[in-house]
Tab-separated table of C-alpha atoms (C1' of nucleotides) in Angstrom:
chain	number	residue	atom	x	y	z
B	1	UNK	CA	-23.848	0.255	23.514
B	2	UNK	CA	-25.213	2.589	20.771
B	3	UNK	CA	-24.470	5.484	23.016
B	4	UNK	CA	-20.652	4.788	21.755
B	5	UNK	CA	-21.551	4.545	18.340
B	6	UNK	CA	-23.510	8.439	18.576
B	7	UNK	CA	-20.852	9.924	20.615
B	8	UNK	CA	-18.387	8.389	17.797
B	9	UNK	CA	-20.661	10.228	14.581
B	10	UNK	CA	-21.024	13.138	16.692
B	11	UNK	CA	-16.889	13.662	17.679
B	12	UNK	CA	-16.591	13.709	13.272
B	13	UNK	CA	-19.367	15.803	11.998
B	14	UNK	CA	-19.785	19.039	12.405
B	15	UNK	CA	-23.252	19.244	13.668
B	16	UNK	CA	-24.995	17.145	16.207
B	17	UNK	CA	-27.535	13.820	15.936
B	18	UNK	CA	-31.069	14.673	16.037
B	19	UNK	CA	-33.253	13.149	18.592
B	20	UNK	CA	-34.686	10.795	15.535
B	21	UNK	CA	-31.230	10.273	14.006
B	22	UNK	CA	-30.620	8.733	17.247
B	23	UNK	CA	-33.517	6.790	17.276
B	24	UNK	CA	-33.204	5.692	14.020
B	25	UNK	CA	-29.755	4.703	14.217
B	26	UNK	CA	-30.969	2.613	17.245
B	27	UNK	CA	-33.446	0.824	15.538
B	28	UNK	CA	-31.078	0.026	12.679
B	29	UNK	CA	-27.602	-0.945	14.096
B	30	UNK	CA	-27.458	-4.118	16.107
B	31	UNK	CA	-25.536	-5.896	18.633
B	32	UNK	CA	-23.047	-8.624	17.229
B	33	UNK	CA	-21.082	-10.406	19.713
B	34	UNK	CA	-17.684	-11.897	18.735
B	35	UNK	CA	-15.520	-14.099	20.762
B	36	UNK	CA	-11.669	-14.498	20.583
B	37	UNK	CA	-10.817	-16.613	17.788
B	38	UNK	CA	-14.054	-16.772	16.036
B	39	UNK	CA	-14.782	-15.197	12.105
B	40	UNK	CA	-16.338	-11.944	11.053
B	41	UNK	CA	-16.188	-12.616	7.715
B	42	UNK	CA	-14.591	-15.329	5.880
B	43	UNK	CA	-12.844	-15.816	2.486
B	44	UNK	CA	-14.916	-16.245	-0.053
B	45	UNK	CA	-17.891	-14.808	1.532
B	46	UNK	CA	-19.875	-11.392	0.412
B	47	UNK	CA	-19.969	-9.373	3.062
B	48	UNK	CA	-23.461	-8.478	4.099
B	49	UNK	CA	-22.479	-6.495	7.084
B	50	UNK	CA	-20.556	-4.075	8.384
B	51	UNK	CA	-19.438	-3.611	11.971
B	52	UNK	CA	-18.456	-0.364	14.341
B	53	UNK	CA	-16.242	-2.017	17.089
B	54	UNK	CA	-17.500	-1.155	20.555
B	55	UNK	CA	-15.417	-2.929	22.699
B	56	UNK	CA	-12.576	-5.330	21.490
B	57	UNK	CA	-10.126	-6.216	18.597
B	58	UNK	CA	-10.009	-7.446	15.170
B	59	UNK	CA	-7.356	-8.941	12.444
B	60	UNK	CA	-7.895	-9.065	9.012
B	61	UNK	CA	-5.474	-10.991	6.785
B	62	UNK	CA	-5.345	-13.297	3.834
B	63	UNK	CA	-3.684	-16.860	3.488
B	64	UNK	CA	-1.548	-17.809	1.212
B	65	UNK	CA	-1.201	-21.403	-0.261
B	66	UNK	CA	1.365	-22.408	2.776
B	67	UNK	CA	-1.270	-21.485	5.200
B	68	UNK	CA	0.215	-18.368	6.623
B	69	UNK	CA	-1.231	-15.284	7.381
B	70	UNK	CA	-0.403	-11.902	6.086
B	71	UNK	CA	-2.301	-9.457	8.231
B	72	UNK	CA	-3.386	-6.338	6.049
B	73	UNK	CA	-5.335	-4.449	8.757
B	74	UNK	CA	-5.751	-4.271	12.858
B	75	UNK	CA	-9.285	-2.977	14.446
B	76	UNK	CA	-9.968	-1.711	17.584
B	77	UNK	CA	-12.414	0.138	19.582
B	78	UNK	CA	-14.179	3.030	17.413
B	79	UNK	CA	-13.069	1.757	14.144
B	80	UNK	CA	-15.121	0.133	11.286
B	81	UNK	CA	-14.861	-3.757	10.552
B	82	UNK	CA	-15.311	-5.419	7.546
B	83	UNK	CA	-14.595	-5.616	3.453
B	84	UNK	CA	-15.850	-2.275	2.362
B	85	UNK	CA	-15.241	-3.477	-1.365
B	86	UNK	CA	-17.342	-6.159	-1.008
B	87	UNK	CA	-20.115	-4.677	1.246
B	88	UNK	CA	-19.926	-1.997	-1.330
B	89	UNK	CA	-19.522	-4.054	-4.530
B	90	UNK	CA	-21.455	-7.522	-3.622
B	91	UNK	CA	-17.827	-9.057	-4.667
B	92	UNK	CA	-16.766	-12.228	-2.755
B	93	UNK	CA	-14.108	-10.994	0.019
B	94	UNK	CA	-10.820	-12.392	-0.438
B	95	UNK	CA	-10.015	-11.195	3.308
B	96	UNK	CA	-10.477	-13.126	6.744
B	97	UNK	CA	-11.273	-10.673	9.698
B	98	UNK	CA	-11.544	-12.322	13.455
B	99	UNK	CA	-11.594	-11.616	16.708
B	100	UNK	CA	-8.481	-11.545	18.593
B	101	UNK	CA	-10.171	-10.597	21.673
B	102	UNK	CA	-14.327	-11.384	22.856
B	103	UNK	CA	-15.792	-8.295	20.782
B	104	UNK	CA	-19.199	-6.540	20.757
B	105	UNK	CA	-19.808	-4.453	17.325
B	106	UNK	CA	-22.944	-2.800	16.292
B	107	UNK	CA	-23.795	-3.941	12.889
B	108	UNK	CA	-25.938	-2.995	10.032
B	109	UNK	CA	-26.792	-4.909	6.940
B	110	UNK	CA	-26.011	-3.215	3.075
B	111	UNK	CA	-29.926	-3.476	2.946
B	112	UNK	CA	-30.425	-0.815	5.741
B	113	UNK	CA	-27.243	0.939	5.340
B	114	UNK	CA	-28.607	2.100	1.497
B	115	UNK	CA	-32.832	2.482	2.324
B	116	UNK	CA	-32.672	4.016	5.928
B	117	UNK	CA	-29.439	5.801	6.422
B	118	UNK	CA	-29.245	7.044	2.855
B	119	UNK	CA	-32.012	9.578	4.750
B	120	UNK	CA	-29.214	10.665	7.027
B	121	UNK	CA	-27.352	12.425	5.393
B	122	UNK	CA	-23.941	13.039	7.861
B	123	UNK	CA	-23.554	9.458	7.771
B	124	UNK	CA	-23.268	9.571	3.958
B	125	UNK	CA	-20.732	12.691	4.382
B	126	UNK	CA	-18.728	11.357	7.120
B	127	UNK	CA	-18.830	7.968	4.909
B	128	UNK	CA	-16.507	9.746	2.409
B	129	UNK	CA	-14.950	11.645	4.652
B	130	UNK	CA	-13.595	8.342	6.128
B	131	UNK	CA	-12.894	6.154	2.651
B	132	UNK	CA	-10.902	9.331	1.893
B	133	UNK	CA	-8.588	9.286	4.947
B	134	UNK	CA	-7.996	5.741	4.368
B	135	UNK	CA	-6.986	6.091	0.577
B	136	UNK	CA	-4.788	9.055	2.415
B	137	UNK	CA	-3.674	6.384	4.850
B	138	UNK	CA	-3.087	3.084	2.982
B	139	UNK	CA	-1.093	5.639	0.056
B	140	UNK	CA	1.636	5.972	2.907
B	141	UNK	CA	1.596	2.490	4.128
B	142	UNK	CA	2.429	1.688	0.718
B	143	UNK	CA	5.220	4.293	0.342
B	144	UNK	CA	6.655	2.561	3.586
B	145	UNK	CA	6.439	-0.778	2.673
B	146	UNK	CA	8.160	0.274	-0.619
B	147	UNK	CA	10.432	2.238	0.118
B	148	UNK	CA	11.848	2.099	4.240
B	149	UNK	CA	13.823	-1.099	6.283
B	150	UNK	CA	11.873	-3.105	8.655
B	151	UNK	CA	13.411	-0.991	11.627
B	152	UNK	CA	11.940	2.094	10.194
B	153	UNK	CA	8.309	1.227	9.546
B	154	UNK	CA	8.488	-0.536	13.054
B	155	UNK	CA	9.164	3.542	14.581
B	156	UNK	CA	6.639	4.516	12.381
B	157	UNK	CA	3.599	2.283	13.601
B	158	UNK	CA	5.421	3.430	17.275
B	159	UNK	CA	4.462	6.748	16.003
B	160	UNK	CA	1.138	6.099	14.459
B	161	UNK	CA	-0.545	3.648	16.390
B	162	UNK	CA	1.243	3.070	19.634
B	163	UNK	CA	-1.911	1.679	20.766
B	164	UNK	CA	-1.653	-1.798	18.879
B	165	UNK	CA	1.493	-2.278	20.909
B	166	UNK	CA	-0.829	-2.096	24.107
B	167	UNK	CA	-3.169	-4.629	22.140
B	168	UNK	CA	-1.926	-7.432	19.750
B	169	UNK	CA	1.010	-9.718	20.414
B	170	UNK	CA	4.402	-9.490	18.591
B	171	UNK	CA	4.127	-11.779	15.931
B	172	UNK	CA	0.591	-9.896	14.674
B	173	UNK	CA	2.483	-6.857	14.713
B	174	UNK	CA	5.326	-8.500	12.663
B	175	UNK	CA	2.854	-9.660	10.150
B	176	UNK	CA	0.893	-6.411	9.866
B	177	UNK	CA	4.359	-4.989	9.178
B	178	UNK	CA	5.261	-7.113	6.051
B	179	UNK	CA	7.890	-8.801	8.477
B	180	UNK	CA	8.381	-12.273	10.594
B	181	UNK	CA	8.368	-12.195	14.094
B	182	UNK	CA	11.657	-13.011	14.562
B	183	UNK	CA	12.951	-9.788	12.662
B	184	UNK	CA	10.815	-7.648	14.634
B	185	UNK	CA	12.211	-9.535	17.858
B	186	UNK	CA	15.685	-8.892	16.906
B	187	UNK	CA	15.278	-5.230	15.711
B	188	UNK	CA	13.542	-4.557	19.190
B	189	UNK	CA	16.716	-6.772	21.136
B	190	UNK	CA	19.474	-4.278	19.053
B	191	UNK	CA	17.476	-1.318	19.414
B	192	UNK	CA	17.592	-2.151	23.583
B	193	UNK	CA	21.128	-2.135	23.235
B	194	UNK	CA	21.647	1.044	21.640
R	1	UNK	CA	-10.388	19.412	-25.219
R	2	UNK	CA	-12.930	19.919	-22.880
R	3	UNK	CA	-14.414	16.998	-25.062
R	4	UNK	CA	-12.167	14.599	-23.898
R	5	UNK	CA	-13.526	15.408	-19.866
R	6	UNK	CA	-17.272	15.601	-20.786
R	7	UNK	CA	-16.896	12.537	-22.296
R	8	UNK	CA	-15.039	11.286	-19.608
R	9	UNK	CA	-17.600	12.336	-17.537
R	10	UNK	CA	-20.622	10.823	-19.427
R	11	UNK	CA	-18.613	7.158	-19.380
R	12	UNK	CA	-18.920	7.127	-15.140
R	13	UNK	CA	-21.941	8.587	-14.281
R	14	UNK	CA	-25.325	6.991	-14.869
R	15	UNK	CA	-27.190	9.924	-16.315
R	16	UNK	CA	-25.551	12.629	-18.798
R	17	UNK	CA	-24.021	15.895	-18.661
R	18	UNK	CA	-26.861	18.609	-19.642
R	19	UNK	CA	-26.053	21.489	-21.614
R	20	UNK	CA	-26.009	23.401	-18.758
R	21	UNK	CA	-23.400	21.647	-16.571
R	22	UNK	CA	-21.432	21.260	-19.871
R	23	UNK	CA	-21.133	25.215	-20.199
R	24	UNK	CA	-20.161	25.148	-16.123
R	25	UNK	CA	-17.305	22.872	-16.764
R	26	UNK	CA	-16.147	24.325	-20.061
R	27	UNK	CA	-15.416	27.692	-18.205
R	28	UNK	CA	-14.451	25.891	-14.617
R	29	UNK	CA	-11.818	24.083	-16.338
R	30	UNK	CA	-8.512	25.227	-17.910
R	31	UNK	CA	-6.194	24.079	-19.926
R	32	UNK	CA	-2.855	23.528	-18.920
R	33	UNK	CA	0.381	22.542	-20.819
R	34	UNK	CA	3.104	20.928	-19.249
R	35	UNK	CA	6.063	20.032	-21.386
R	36	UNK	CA	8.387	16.661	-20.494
R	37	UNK	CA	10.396	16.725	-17.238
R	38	UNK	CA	8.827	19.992	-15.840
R	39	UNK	CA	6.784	19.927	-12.771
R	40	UNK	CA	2.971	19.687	-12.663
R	41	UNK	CA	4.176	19.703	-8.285
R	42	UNK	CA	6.927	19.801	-6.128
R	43	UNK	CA	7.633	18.506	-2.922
R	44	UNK	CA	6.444	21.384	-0.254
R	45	UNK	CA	4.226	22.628	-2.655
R	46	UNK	CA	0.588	22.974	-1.502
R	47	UNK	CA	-1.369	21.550	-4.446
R	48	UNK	CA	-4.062	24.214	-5.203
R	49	UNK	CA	-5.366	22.499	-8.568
R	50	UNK	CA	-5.676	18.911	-9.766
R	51	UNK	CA	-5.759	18.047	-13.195
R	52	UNK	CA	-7.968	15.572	-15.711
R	53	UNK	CA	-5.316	14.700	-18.101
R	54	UNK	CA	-6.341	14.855	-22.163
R	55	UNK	CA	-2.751	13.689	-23.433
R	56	UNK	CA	0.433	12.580	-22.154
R	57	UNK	CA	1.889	10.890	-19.112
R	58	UNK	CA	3.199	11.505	-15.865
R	59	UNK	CA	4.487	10.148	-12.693
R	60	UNK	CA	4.409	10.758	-8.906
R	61	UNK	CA	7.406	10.070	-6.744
R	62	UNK	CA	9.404	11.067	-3.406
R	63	UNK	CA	12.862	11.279	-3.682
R	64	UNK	CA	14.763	10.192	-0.607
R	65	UNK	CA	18.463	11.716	1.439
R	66	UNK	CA	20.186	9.593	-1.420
R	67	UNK	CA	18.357	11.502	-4.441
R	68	UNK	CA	16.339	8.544	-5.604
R	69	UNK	CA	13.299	8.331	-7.269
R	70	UNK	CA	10.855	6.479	-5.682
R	71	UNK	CA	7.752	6.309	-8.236
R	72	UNK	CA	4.136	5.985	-6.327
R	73	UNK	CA	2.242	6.184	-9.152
R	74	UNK	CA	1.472	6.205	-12.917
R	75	UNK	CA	-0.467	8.240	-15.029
R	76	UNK	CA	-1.800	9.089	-18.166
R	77	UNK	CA	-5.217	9.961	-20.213
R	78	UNK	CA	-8.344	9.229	-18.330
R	79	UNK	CA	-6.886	10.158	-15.004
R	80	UNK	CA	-6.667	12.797	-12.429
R	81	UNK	CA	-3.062	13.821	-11.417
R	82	UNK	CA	-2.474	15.467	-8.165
R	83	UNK	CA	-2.035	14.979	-4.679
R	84	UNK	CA	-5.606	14.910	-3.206
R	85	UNK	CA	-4.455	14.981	0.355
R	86	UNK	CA	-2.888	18.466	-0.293
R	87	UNK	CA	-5.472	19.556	-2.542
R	88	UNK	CA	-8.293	18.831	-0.252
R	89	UNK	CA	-6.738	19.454	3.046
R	90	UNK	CA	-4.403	21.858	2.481
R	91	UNK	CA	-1.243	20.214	3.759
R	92	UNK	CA	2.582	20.583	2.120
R	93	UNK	CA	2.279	17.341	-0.339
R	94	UNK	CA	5.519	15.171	0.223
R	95	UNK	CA	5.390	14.277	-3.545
R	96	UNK	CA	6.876	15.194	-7.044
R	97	UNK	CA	4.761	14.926	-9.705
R	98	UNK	CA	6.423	15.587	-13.356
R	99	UNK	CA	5.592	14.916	-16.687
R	100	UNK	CA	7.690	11.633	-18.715
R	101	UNK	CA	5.730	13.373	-22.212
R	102	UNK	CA	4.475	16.219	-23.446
R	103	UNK	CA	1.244	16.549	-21.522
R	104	UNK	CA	-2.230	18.533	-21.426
R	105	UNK	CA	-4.385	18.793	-18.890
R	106	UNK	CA	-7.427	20.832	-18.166
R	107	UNK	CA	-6.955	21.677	-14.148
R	108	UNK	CA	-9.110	23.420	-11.724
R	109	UNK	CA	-8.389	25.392	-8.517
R	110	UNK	CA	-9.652	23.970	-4.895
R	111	UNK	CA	-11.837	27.701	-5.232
R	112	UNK	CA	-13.685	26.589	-8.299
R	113	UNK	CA	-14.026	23.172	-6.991
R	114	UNK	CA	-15.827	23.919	-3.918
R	115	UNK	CA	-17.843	26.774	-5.077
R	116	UNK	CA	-18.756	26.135	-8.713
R	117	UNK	CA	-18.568	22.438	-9.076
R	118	UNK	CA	-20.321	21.274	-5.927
R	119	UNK	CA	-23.762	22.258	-7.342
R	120	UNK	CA	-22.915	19.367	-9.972
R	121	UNK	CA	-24.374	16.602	-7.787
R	122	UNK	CA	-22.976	14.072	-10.292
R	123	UNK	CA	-19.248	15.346	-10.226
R	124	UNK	CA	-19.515	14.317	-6.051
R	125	UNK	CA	-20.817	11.459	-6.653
R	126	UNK	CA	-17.736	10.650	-9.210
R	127	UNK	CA	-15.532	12.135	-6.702
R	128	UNK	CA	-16.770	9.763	-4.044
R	129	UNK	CA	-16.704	6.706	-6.306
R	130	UNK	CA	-12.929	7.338	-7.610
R	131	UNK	CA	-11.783	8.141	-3.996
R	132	UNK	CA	-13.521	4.494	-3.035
R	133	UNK	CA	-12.061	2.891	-6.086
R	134	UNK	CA	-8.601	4.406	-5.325
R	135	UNK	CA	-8.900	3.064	-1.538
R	136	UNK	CA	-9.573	0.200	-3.000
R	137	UNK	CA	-7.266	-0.565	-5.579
R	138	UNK	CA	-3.895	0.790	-2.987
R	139	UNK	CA	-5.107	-1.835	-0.350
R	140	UNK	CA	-4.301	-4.418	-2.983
R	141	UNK	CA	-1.054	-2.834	-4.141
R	142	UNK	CA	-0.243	-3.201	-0.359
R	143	UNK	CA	-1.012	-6.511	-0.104
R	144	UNK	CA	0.704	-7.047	-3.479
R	145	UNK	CA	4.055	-5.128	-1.899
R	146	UNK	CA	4.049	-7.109	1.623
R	147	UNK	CA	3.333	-10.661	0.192
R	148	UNK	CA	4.452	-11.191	-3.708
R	149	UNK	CA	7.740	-11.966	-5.375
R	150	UNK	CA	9.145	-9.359	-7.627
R	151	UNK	CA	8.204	-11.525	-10.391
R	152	UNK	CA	4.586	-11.625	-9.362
R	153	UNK	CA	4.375	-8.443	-8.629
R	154	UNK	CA	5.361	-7.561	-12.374
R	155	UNK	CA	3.236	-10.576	-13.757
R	156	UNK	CA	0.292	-9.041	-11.967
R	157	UNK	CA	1.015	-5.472	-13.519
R	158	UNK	CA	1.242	-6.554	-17.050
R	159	UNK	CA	-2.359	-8.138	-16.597
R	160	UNK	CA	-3.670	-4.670	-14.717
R	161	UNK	CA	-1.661	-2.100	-16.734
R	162	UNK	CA	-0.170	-3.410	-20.191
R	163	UNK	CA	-0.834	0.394	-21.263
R	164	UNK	CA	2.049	1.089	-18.414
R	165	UNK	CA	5.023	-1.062	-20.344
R	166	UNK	CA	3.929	1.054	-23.955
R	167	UNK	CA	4.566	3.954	-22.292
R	168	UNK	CA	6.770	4.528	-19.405
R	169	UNK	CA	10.517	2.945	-20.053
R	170	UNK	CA	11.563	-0.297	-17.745
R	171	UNK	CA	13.710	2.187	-15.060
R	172	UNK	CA	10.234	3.501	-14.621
R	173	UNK	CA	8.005	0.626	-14.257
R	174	UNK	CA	10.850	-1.256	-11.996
R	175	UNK	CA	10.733	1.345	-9.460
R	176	UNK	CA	6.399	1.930	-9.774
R	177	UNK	CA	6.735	-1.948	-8.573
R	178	UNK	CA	9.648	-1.296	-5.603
R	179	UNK	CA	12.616	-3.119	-7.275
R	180	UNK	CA	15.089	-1.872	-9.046
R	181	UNK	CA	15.999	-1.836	-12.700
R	182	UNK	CA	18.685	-4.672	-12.686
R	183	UNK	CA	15.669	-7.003	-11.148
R	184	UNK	CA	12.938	-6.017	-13.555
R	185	UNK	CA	15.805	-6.943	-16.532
R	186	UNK	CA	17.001	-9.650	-15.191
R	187	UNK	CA	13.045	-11.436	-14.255
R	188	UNK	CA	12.496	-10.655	-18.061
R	189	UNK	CA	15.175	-12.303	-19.496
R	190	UNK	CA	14.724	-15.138	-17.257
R	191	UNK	CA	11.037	-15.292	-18.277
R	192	UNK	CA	11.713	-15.243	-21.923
R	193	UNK	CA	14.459	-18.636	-21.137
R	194	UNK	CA	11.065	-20.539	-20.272
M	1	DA	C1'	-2.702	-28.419	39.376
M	2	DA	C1'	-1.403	-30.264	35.187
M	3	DA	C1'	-1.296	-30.063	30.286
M	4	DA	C1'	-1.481	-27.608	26.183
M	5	DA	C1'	-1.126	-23.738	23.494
M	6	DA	C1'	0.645	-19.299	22.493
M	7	DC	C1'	4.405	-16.349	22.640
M	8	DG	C1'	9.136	-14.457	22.286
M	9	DT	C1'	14.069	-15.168	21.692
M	10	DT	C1'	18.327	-16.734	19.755
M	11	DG	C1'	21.501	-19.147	16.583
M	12	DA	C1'	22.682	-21.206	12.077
M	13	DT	C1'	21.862	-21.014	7.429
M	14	DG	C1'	19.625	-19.675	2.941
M	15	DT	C1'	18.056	-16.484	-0.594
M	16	DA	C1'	15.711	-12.783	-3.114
M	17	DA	C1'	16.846	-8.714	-4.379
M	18	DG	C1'	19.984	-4.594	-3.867
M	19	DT	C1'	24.439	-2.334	-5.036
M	20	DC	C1'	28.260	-1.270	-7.862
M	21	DA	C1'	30.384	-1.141	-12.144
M	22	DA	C1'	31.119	-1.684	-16.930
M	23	DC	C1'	29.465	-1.675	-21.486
M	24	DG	C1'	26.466	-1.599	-25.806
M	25	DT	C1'	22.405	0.447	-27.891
M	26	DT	C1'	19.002	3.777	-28.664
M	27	DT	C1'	17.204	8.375	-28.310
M	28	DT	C1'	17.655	13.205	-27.687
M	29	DT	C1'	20.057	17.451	-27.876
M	30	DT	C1'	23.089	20.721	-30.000
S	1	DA	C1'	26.879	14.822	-37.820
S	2	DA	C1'	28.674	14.735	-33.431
S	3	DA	C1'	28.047	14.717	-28.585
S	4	DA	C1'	25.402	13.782	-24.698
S	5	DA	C1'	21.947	11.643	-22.250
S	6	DA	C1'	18.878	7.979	-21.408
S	7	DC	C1'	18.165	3.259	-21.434
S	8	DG	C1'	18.804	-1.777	-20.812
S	9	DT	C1'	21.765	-5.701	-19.798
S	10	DT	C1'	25.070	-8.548	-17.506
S	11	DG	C1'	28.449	-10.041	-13.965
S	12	DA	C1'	30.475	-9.945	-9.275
S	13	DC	C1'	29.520	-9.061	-4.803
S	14	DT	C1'	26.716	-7.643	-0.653
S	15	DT	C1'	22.897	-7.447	2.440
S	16	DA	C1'	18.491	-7.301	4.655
S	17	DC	C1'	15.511	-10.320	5.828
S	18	DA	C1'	13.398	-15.092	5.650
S	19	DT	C1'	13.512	-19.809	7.019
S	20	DC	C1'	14.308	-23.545	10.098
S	21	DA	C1'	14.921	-25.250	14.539
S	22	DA	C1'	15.392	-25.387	19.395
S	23	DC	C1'	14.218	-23.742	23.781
S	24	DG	C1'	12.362	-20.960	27.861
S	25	DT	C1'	8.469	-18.321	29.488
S	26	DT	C1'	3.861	-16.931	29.882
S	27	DT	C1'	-0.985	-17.605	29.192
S	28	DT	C1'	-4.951	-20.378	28.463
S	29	DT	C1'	-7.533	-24.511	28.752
S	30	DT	C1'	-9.074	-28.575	31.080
DNA sequence: AAAAAACGTTGATGTAAGTCAACGTTTTTT
DNA sequence: AAAAAACGTTGACTTACATCAACGTTTTTT
């Protein structure tokens, strides 16, 4: 399980995990098994923990006063669950993430994240490294959602992340793209036809 | 002028500037004019500086096959103007940034950044805390764009950013929010019917 | 194996916001 | 002071996409 996790940090830094990084990544990161359906964090909550995804996938959305879900982000294997503003902060998350399918994640707590792997200091670099690439990331999401038609930010995320094709159903797709699920059914029937 | 930044400075970081680090950044930093509707960057333009902006305002856009602006963000004293993905990458930024007034900034070159500035421990630490607040802040403008009314999407500005409506015209803010001008007018005049 | 839930599609209809165009006012330029 | 540009508003019309509803298929649960 944790071998995932050190083959993960060692793919983005630039050196290599020490034998007692390892060991103290071990001893700090834990198993957390999710199955389908069930919450990671809920509304409301402060999010103690945060969670690298071994093996599965995540949604996390809000909902609005009619009950329906706007999904904001999908997770999947060697990606990082959970409300960094409120891990980071201590602010209640407004967010809901679950499980779409049974997940394991290795988690750590804010406790042990700032006493024992403040000491390591790639985790702290590749930290930024990745809050950076998301402010990168979520600055063209916005751009798209602004400015393009449904049928072009549905090629983009073809483009992007053809992988969440392979994992999440239509109508999560839909919703992660600001659209319904029958738009994105009736962009994909007239693109067929093309 | 270098005042204004040290200042700045002082307000975000828990300790204070020594006299030291104060003579660093006085001779790091430059000042640079920019008078309305010229360039601070252009589209294709690798950004090699970014700028701390002591007076004035400016704005960030794309403009699309049909020549129209689409504004991404705002900005004026107190912030940093720039693209930060080109500046700290070194990739052809997709953006426009010009000035709506009469602006000064004192900038600094990617160089000076990573060889003079990194020994300021602080000024990394700021640099990590704005890029988090910035990741922040977008993933709620995206939420905002994919789930809000026009009209709540300008309610919620006014309560963010009332400096925005003193200073940037309506054509301005309508686009910052993805609508267009006729909408913004036409939600205020309804709004003042109530 | 049967029942229930989740999923995707299609048609009819509604609507928020965009587009186009004209015009008055204010600001800037010369 | 005159001309030009920028700005904001309003009306008529269009459109991309949402909503509502029904139905067939696939997957999951029991």
């Amino acid at each position: 399980m944790i071998g995932n996790l050190i083959e993960y940090i060692n793919s983005k830094i630039d050196s290599k995990l020490t034998e007692s990084d390892i060991d103290l990544l071990s001893e700090t990161f834990h198993l957390k098994r999710i199955r389908k359906h069930q919450y990671f964090i809920q509304s409301g909550d402060v999010c103690k923990i945060a969670g690298f995804i071994v093996k599965g996938a995540l949604k996390k959305y809000t909902i609005d006063n009619l009950g329906k879900e706007n999904i904001l982000e999908l997770y999947i294997e060697n990606w990082w669950a959970g409300d960094k503003e409120s891990f980071m902060i201590g602010t209640p998350t407004p967010y809901y993430i679950d499980a779409y399918e049974d997940t394991d994640l290795l988690v750590i707590t804010k406790e042990d994240f700032n006493n024992k792997l403040s000491k390591l200091s790639c985790l702290t670099e590749l930290n930024n490294a990745l809050t950076e690439r998301q402010s990168f990331q979520l600055m063209k999401r916005l751009y798209s959602s602004q400015t393009l038609t449904a049928e072009q930010r549905l090629e983009q995320l073809q483009n992007t992340h053809p992988e969440f094709f392979q994992r999440f159903p239509q109508h999560i797709i839909a919703s992660y793209l600001g659209m319904t699920k029958e738009t994105l059914s009736r962009i994909r029937s007239n693109a067929l036809k093309k």
